Short mmCIF file of C-alpha atoms (C1' of nucleotides) in Angstrom, two decimals:
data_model
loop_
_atom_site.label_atom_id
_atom_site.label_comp_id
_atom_site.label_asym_id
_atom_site.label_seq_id
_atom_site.Cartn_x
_atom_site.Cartn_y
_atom_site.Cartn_z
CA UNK A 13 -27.86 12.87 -21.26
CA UNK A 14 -27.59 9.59 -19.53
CA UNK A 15 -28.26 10.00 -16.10
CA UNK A 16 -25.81 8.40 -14.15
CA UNK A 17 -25.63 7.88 -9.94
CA UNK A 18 -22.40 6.52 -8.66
CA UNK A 19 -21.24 5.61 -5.46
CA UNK A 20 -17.69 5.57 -4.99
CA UNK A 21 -15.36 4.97 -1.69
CA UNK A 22 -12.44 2.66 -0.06
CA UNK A 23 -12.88 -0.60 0.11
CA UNK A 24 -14.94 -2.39 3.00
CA UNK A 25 -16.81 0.56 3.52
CA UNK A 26 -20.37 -0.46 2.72
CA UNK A 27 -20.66 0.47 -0.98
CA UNK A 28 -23.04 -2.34 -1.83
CA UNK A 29 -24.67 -2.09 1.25
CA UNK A 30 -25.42 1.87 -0.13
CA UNK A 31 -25.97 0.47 -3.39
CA UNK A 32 -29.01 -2.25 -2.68
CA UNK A 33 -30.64 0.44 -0.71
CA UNK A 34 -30.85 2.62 -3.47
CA UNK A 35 -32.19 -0.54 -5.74
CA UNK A 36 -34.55 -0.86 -3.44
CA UNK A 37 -36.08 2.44 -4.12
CA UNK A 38 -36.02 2.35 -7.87
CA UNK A 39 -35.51 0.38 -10.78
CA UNK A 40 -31.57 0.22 -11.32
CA UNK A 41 -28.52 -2.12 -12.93
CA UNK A 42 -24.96 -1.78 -10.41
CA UNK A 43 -22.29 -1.76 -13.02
CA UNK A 44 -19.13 -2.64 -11.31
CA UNK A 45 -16.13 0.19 -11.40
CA UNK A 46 -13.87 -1.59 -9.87
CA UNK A 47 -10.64 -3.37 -10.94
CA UNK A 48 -10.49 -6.71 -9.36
CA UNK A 49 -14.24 -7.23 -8.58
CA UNK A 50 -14.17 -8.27 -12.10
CA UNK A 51 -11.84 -12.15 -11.85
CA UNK A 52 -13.90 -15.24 -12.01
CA UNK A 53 -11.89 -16.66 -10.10
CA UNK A 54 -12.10 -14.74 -6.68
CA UNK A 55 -15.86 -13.50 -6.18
CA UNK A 56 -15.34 -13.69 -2.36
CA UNK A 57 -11.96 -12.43 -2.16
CA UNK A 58 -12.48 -9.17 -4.10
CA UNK A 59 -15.28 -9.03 -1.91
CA UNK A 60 -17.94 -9.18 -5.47
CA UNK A 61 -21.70 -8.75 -4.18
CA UNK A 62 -22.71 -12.36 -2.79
CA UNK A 63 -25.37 -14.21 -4.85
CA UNK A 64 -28.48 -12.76 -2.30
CA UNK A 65 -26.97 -9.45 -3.13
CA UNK A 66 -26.63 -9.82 -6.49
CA UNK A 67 -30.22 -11.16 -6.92
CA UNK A 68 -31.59 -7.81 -5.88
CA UNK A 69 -31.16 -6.13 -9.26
CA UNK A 70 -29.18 -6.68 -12.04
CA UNK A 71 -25.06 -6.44 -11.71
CA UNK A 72 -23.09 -6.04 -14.35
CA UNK A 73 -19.75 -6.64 -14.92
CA UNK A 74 -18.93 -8.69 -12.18
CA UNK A 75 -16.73 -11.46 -12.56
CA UNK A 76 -16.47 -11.94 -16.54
CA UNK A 77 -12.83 -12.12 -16.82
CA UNK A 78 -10.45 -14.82 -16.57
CA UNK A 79 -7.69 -15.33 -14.22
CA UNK A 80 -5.19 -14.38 -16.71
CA UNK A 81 -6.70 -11.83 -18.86
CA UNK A 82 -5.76 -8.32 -18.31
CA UNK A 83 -8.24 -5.30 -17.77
CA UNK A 84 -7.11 -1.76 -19.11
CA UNK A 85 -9.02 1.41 -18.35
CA UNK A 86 -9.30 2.26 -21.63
CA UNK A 87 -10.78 -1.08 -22.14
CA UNK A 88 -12.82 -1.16 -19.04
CA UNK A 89 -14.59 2.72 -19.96
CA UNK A 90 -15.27 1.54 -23.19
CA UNK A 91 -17.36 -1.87 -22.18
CA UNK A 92 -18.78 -0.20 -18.88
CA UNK A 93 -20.70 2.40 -21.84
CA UNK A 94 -22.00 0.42 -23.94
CA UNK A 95 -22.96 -1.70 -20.31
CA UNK A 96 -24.83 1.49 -19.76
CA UNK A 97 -26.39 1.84 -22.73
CA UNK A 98 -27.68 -1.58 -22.52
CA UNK A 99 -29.14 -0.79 -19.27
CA UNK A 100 -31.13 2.45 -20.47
CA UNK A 101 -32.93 0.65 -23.21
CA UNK A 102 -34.19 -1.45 -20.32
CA UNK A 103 -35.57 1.58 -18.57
CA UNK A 104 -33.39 0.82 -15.77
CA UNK A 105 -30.98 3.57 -14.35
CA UNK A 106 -27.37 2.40 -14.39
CA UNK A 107 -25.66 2.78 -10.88
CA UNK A 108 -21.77 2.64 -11.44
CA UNK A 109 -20.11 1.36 -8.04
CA UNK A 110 -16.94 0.52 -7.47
CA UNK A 111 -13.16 2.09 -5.85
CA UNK A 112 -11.17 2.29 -9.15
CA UNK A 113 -10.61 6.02 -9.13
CA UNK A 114 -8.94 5.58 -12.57
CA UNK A 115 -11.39 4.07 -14.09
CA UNK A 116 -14.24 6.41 -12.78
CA UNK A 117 -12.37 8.91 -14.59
CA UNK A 118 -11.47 7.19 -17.74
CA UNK A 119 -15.48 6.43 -18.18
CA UNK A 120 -16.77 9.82 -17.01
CA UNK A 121 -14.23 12.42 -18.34
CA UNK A 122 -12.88 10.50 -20.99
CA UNK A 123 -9.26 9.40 -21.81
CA UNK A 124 -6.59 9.95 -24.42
CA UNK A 125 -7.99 8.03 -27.49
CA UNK A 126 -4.15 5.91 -27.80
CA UNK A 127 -4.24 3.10 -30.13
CA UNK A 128 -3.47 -0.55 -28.74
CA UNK A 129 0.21 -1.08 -28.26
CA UNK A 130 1.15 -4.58 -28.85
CA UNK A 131 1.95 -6.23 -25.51
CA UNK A 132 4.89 -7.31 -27.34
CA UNK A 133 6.33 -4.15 -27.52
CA UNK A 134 5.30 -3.22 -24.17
CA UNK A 135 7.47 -5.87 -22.84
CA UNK A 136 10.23 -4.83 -24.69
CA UNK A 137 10.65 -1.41 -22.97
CA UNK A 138 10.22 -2.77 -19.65
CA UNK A 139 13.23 -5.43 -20.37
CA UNK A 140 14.91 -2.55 -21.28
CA UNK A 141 14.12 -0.53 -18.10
CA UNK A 142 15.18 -3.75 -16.57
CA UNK A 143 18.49 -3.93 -18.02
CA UNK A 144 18.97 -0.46 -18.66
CA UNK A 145 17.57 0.93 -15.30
CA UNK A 146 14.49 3.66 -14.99
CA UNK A 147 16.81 6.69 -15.30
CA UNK A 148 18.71 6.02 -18.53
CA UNK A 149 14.52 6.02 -19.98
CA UNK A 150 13.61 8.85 -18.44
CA UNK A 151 16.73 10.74 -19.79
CA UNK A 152 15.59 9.13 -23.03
CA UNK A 153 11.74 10.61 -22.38
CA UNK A 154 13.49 13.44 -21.38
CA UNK A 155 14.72 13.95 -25.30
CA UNK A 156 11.53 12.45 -26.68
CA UNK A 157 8.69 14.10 -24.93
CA UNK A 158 10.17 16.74 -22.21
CA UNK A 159 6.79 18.13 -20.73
CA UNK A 160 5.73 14.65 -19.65
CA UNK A 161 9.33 13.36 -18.43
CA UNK A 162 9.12 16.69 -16.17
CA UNK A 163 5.78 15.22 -14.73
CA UNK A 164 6.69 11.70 -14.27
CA UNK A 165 9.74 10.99 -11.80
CA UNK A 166 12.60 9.18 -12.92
CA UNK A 167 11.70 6.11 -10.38
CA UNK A 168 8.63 5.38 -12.10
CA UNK A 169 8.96 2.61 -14.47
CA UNK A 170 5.67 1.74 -15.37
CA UNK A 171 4.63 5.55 -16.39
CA UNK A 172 8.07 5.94 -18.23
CA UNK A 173 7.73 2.64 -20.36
CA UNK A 174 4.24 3.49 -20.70
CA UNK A 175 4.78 6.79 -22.22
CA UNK A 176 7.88 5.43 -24.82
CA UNK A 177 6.17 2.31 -25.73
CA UNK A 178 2.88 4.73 -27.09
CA UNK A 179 5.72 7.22 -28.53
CA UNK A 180 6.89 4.61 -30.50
CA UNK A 181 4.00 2.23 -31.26
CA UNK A 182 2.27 5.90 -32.30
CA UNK A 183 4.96 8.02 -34.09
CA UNK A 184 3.31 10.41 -31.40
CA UNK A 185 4.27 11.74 -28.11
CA UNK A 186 2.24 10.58 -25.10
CA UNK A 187 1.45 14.43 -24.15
CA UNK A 188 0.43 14.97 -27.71
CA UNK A 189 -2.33 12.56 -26.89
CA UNK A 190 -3.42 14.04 -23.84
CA UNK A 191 -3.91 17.18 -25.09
CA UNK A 192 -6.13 15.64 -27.76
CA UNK A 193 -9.47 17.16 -27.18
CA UNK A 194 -12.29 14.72 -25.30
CA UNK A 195 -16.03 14.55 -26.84
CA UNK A 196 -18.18 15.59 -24.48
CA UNK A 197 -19.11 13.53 -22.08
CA UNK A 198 -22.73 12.02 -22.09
CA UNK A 199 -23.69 11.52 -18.82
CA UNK A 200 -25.18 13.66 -16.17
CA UNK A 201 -23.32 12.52 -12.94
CA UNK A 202 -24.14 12.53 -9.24
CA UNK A 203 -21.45 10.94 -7.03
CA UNK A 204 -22.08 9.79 -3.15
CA UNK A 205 -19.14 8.66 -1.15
CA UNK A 206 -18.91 6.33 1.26
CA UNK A 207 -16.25 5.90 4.00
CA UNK A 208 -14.93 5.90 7.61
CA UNK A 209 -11.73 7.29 9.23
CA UNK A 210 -9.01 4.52 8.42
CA UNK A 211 -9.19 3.19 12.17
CA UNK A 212 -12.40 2.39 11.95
CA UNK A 213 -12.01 1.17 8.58
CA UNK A 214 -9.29 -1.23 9.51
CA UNK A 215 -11.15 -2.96 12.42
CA UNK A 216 -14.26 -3.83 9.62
CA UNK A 217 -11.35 -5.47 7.10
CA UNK A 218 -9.66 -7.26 9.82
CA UNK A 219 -13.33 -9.01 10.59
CA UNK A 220 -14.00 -8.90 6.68
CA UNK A 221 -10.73 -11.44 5.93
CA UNK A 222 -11.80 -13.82 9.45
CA UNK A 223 -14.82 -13.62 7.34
CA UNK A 224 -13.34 -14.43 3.79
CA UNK A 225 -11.53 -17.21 5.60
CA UNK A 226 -14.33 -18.56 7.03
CA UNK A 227 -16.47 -18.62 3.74
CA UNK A 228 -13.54 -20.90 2.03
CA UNK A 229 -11.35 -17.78 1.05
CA UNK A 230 -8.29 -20.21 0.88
CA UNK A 231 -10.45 -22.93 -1.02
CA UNK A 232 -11.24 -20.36 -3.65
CA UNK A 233 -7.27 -19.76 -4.15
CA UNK A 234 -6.73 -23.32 -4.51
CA UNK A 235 -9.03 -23.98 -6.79
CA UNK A 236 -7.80 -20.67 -8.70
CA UNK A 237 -4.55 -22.14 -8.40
CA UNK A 238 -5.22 -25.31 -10.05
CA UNK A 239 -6.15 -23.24 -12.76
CA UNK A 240 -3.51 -21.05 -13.42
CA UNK A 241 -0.37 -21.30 -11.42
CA UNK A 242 1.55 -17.91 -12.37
CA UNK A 243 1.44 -15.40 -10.09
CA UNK A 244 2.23 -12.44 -12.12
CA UNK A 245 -1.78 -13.25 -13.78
CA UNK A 246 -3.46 -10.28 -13.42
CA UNK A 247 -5.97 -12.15 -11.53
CA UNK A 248 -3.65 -12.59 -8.74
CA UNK A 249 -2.92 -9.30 -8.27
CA UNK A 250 -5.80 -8.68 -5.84
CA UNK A 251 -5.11 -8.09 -2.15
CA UNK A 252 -5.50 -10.93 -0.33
CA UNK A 253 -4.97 -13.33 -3.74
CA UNK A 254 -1.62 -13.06 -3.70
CA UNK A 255 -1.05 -13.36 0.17
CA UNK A 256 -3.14 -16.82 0.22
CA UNK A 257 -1.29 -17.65 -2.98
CA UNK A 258 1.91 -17.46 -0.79
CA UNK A 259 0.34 -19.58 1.71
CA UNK A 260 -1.19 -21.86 -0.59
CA UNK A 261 2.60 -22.54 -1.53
CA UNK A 262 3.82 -23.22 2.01
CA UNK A 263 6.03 -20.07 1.83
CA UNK A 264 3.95 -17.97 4.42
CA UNK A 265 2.21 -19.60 7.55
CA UNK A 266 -1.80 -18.24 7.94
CA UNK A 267 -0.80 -16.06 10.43
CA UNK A 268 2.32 -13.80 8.19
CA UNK A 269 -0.92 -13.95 5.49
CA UNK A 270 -3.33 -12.96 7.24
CA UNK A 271 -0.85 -9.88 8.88
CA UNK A 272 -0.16 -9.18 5.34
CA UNK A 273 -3.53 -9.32 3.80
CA UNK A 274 -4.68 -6.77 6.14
CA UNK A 275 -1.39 -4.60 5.95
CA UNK A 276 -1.72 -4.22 2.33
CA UNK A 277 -5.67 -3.79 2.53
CA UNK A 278 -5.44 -1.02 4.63
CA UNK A 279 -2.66 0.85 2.62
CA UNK A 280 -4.66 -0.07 -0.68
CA UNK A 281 -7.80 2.02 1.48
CA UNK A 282 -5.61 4.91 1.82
CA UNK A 283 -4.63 5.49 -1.18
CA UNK A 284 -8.06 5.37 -2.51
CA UNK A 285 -9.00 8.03 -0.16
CA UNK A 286 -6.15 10.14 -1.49
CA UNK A 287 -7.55 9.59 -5.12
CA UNK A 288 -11.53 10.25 -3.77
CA UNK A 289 -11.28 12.85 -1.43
CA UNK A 290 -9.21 15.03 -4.38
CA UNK A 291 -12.19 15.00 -6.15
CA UNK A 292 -14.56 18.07 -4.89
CA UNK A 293 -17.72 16.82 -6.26
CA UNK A 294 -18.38 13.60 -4.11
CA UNK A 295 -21.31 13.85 -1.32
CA UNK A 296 -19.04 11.99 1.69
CA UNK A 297 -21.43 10.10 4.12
CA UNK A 298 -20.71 7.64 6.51
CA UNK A 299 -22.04 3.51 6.21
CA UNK A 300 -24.99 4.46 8.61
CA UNK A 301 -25.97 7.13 6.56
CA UNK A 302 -26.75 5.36 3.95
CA UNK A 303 -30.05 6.28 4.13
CA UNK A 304 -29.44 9.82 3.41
CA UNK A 305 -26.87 9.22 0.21
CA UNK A 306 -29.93 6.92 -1.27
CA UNK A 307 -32.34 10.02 -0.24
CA UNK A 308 -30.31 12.66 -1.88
CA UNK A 309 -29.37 10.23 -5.38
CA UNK A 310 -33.22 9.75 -5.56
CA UNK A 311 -33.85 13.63 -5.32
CA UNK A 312 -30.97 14.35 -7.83
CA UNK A 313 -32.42 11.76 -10.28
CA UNK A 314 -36.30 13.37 -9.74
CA UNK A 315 -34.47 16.89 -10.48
CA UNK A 316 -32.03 16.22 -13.46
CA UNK A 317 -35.10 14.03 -15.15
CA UNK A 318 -37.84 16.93 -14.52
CA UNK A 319 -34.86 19.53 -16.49
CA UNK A 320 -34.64 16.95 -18.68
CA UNK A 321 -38.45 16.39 -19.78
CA UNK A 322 -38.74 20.50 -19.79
CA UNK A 323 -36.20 20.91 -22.10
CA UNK A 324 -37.64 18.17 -24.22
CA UNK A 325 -40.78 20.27 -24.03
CA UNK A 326 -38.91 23.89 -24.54
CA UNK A 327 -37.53 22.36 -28.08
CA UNK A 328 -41.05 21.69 -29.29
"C1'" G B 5 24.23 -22.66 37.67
"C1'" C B 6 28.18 -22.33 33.75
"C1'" C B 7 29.83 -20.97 28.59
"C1'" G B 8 28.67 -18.41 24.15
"C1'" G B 9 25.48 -14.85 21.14
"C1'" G B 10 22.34 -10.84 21.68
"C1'" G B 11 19.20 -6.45 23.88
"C1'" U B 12 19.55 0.20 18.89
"C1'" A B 13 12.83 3.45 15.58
"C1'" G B 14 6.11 0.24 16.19
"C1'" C B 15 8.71 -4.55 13.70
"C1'" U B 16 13.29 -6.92 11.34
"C1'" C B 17 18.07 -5.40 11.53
"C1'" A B 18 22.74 -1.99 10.22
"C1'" A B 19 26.83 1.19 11.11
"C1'" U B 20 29.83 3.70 14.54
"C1'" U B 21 38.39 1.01 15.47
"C1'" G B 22 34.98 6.37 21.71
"C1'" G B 23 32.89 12.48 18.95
"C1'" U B 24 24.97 11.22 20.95
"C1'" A B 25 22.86 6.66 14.90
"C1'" G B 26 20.21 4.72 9.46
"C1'" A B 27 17.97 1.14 6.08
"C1'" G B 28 13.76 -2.02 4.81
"C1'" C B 29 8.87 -2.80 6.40
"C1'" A B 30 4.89 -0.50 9.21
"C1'" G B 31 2.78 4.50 10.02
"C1'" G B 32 1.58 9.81 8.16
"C1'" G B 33 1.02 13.01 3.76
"C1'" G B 34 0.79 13.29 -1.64
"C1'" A B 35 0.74 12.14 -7.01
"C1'" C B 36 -1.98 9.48 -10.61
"C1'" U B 37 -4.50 9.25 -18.76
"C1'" G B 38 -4.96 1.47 -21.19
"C1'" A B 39 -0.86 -2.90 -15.01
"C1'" A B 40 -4.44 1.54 -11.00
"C1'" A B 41 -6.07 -3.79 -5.42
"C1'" A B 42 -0.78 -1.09 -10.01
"C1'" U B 43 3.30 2.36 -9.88
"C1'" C B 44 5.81 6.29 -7.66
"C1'" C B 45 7.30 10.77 -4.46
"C1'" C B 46 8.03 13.37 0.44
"C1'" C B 47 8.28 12.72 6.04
"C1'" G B 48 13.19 9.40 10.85
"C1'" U B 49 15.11 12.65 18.46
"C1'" G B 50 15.18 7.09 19.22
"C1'" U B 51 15.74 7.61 28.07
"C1'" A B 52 20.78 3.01 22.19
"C1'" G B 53 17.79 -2.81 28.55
"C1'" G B 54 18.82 -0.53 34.00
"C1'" C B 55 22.54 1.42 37.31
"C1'" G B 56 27.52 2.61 38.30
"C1'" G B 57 32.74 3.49 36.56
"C1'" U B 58 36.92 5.12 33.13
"C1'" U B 59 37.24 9.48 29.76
"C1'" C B 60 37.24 16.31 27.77
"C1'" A B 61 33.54 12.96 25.51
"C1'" A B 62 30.40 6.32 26.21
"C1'" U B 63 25.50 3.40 22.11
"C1'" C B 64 30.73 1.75 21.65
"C1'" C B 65 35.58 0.32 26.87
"C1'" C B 66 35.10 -1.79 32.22
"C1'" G B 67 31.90 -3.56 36.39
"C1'" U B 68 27.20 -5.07 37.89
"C1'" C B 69 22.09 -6.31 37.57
"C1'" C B 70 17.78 -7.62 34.43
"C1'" C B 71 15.69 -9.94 29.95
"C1'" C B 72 15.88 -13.08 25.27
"C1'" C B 73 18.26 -17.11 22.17
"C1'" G B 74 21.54 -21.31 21.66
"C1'" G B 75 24.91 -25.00 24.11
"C1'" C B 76 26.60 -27.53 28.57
"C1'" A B 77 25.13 -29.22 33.24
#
RNA sequence: GCCGGGGUAGCUCAAUUGGUAGAGCAGGGGACUGAAAAUCCCCGUGUAGGCGGUUCAAUCCCGUCCCCCGGCA
């Protein structure tokens, strides 16, 4: 069993902050969980760890990914283990940090094993959905594969076309492969949380984007924009990329982007709270407890490797 | 000062030919299996700018006062 700390929470909470402490205490590689940390293109604007952070330990995973290429979580689980492999045969513990709730889950507990569906096809049922509207597909999902059409509401384009697109790239229904059994999972998994109410929370992004914008924030979307002028790149999809991409075209003034960057940070927070605080195993602690999360990781680490060793021992 | 247009939910605005009003966004709650910083669901009582009047009944009509935006002086 791998052993495996994580530290998990909304955005702007102090995550690396929690994470550098613990690096300071023992030997450990931060591999990023998190979906936008991962662009190139906008290390300060997804907030990545800043080069004196970064030069505390290793971090992997950081922005490796261009503009324009698109991350999946099925993708992302798979290179974030062999990421942690890598990192054990260095004798370094791998600390996963990071606010994609998905793609905790995808690494930890595993996901359906779906083969690629050409993106070609992909598009192909979302043209449809466009032309043909969300609720003739779901009627159509309805025929195909009834126990997930009851789960997914008719509204929901991107889980209906999702779910035919697999059907037919597959032969197989999409709840046929989620009741494909997981392996097991390899890792033996402590996870700290780290947040604030959301009022609190909002006042630290508000003075995180002055911030951004003050370290060249709008600089680092022009120069992403000479590069690839298509807003529908799944770099661009960050918070706060898209809102100075608007501004960098002259259709928002700094002020409407800056209301909006904020607006859309702060509802992106909340719903990663809804995703975290469903989960019953994460230790919650506040940014100035930081001290305490490291404290307790370090004592779960001692414990699981001292089981560990004995049961090495008990099989000889 | 005069002439228009307007004052309705936190914001931007609808509708109501007189029967006390509803969308989008924001906000609150939730879901989440390869786009997840995505996508989607549920939640709407608000002195209808103030005060009078007409009326069985006024957000709607009339008077008056206040405020905003244009135009004219």
């Amino acid at each position: 069993m791998v052993i495996l700390p994580c530290i998990v929470g909304p955005t702007g909470a102090g995550k690396t902050a929690a994470a550098l402490a613990l690096a300071a205490e023992l030997p450990c590689s931060v591999i990023n969980a998190d979906s936008r940390q991962v662009y190139r293109d906008f290390p300060r604007i997804t907030a990545q760890p800043a080069p004196d952070e970064a030069s505390q330990c290793p971090h992997l995973l950081y922005g490796y990914l261009d503009i324009e290429e698109k991350l999946s979580a099925g993708t992302y689980a798979r290179t974030a283990a062999s990421t942690i492999e890598d990192v054990v045969q260095t004798k370094r513990t791998p600390l996963l940090v990071g606010g994609t709730g998905l793609y905790f889950r995808a690494l930890l507990e595993g996901i359906a094993p779906i083969p690629h569906v050409p993106p070609s096809l992909a598009s192909a049922w979302q043209e449809r959905c466009n032309t043909e509207g969300s609720l003739a597909l779901h009627a159509l999902l309805q025929d195909i594969d009834p126990s997930y059409a009851a789960k997914v509401h008719p509204h929901d384009r991107q889980r209906i076309t999702r779910a035919l697109e697999v059907w037919q790239a597959t032969g197989k229904t999409f709840s046929w492969w989620h009741n494909q059994p997981l392996p097991p999972s390899s890792y033996s998994v402590q996870k700290v949380g780290i947040t604030l109410p959301l009022a609190e929370l909002e006042k630290i992004l508000q003075n995180r984007i002055d911030a951004m914008l003050e370290q060249g924030a709008v600089a680092e979307a022009q120069a992403a924009l000479t590069r690839c002028d298509d807003p529908t790149a799944p770099g661009w999809s960050g918070i706060g990329c898209r809102e100075l991409y608007l501004y960098c075209k002259k259709e928002i003034s700094l002020e409407a982007c800056k209301t909006l960057w904020l607006r859309n940070t702060r509802a992106y927070a909340k719903r990663q709270l809804t995703w975290f605080m469903a989960d019953s195993h994460i230790h919650w602690f506040a940014p100035r407890q930081k001290e305490e999360a490291v404290e307790m990781l370090l004592r779960w680490i001692q414990k699981t490797k001292e089981n560990t060793d004995e049961s090495i021992h008990t099989l000889k």
